[in-house]
Amino acid sequence: MVRFKNRWILVEFIPITQGTAQLGKSTVGSANSIDGKAIWSALKQSVLNNFGDTGWGAVGLSLTVKYFSPTTNICIIRVARDQHNIAWGALTLLTSIDGTRYLPNVVHVSGTIRHAQLAAIAHNREVIARYRALAENPAAYQDSYNTFLESTEREIEALQD
Amino acid sequence: MFFDLNIPIKKSPARLNTSKKSKLPETTTTWTTAEIADIERRVDVLVHLGYTVLAFSQTVNKKIDPKTHVNFLDNLISQLRTRSGIVYLKRLNIILDQDSEKGFGLVNASVSLFNAYDLIALVPTTHNTFSSACLTHSLPSQLTAHIISLPLTLPRLPYHMKHTLIRTAIKNGAVFEINYVGALGGENDSMLVEADAAENGPNAKRNWWASSRELVRVTKGRSIVVSGGIVNEADLRAPRDVANLISMLGLAQDAAHDASSKTPKSLIIRAKTRQTHRAVLSEPAVVFPANSDLAESSNPIEKLDMEDVVTADSPQPQKRQREDSGPSKKKKRKQNREDTQLVA
């Protein structure tokens, strides 16, 4: 009974502009918009640079970017369990995607998609809470974040293995 | 609890005192608001990534001159915003090379200067300084340098890492430090680069992987501390990411995780013992026989005289309560309860 086991890595990419990290969530569509494909190719380059062709051979077939949200910069990546260290290491050594510098911050690593989804939803909530605290609006202020939270929650729940 | 024990702070020398009459050394340094804002931003990112204990480090080349040395970290910490749950520490890095083989100022005479720092680290670049760092400077005393930080990005490690030296150092309580800035090929502290103790650029990465692997092999994975040494904010990484990187050096996963949590924690407590005599930490408890008159008294028990050098600025973490120079209320209550139990 040889089941194919995976690791689901939840990463947050923090954009770096002019040498400083932008920690607050920015809804304004900045010039540097990346998507899942760009992340995948940047990760591939990182594996090739740091771990060579053998590293890519170990990881490449099973590496997929399952979800990416440009607004919160959250990415869910699926790797095979046996070599997830290589992929995780390459992710840490990643410095830029498509020319702009990013800081990869791995939030959660889990063996099932369910926990990765839960972690992503919890992380989104945290980010929204942080943004709301920064905005310092009065308590009764209705902002559009609730709808945003709901829509992203639906997107994340819709992920399939 | 995650530790980043090497946040290099560079302070350009302030305007020189041009008045020829005054001969007093400059004892305070002024921090501009821009520099403070810079450092605050760095601390923000570190806290966001999950670090709770941060040590700012000041680097000195070759030797310490007590007359001209300025400790600019004291000022800095008092000006930083206090964040709940975050601890700031002060650390001194001394780069040792051939000129410092004779002596570099770590003498008993200037103990007061070193007491202002919570951690002392040495960066040896020659074989002689390496052996003296491992053998003499790791012995428990007022001047122990608990951290030995090897220059891992140099093309050829200037000395062979002898297993006996390293074993003695570890037995005495020193730890070896790995700065993960080398793995990313990021920029090292400029003072290290000038002193030929570090390299920037693509070769630095290759040298780092080779030398760190060797270090892990010789120390067998124990007594290793991982810290930043990062100059650019963009090179910072979360603690679990760093632990994964270190586990790729041949270190087991739990040992890699220990290197950024448990080992630095015991290191900091051990470094506090510089303030004690020969690293003795326990309070001798005097137990009076139950029937004597002396058991009636509930005075606090006489202890070793320990100076409490922790400045008022840095918030004390819970683990330091043991070294307080006066028994806390909890201890007094406990002692009273024990005394009365003996009597009863």
XYZ file of N, CA and C in Angstrom, chain A residues 1-7 80-82 111-112 161:
39
model
N 0.839 -1.180 0.000
C 0.000 0.000 0.000
C 0.886 1.246 0.000
N 1.206 1.721 -1.168
C 2.109 2.877 -1.241
C 1.311 4.083 -1.676
N 0.893 4.847 -0.693
C 0.127 6.044 -1.039
C 1.066 7.183 -1.357
N 0.623 8.011 -2.260
C 1.447 9.152 -2.618
C 1.158 10.277 -1.628
N 2.152 10.582 -0.778
C 1.908 11.580 0.265
C 2.405 12.937 -0.179
N 1.702 13.975 0.221
C 2.071 15.325 -0.172
C 2.303 16.210 1.031
N 2.931 17.332 0.753
C 3.010 18.390 1.753
C 2.435 19.649 1.116
N 5.628 16.752 -3.157
C 5.661 15.402 -2.606
C 6.351 15.432 -1.252
N 5.951 14.545 -0.362
C 6.438 14.637 1.005
C 7.920 14.327 1.141
N 8.417 13.379 0.359
C 9.796 12.957 0.570
C 10.813 14.030 0.260
N 0.083 18.185 5.968
C 0.031 16.984 5.146
C -1.270 16.820 4.394
N -2.282 17.563 4.821
C -3.563 17.443 4.134
C -3.993 18.810 3.636
N -7.725 18.369 -4.290
C -6.404 17.753 -4.225
C -5.788 17.597 -5.606
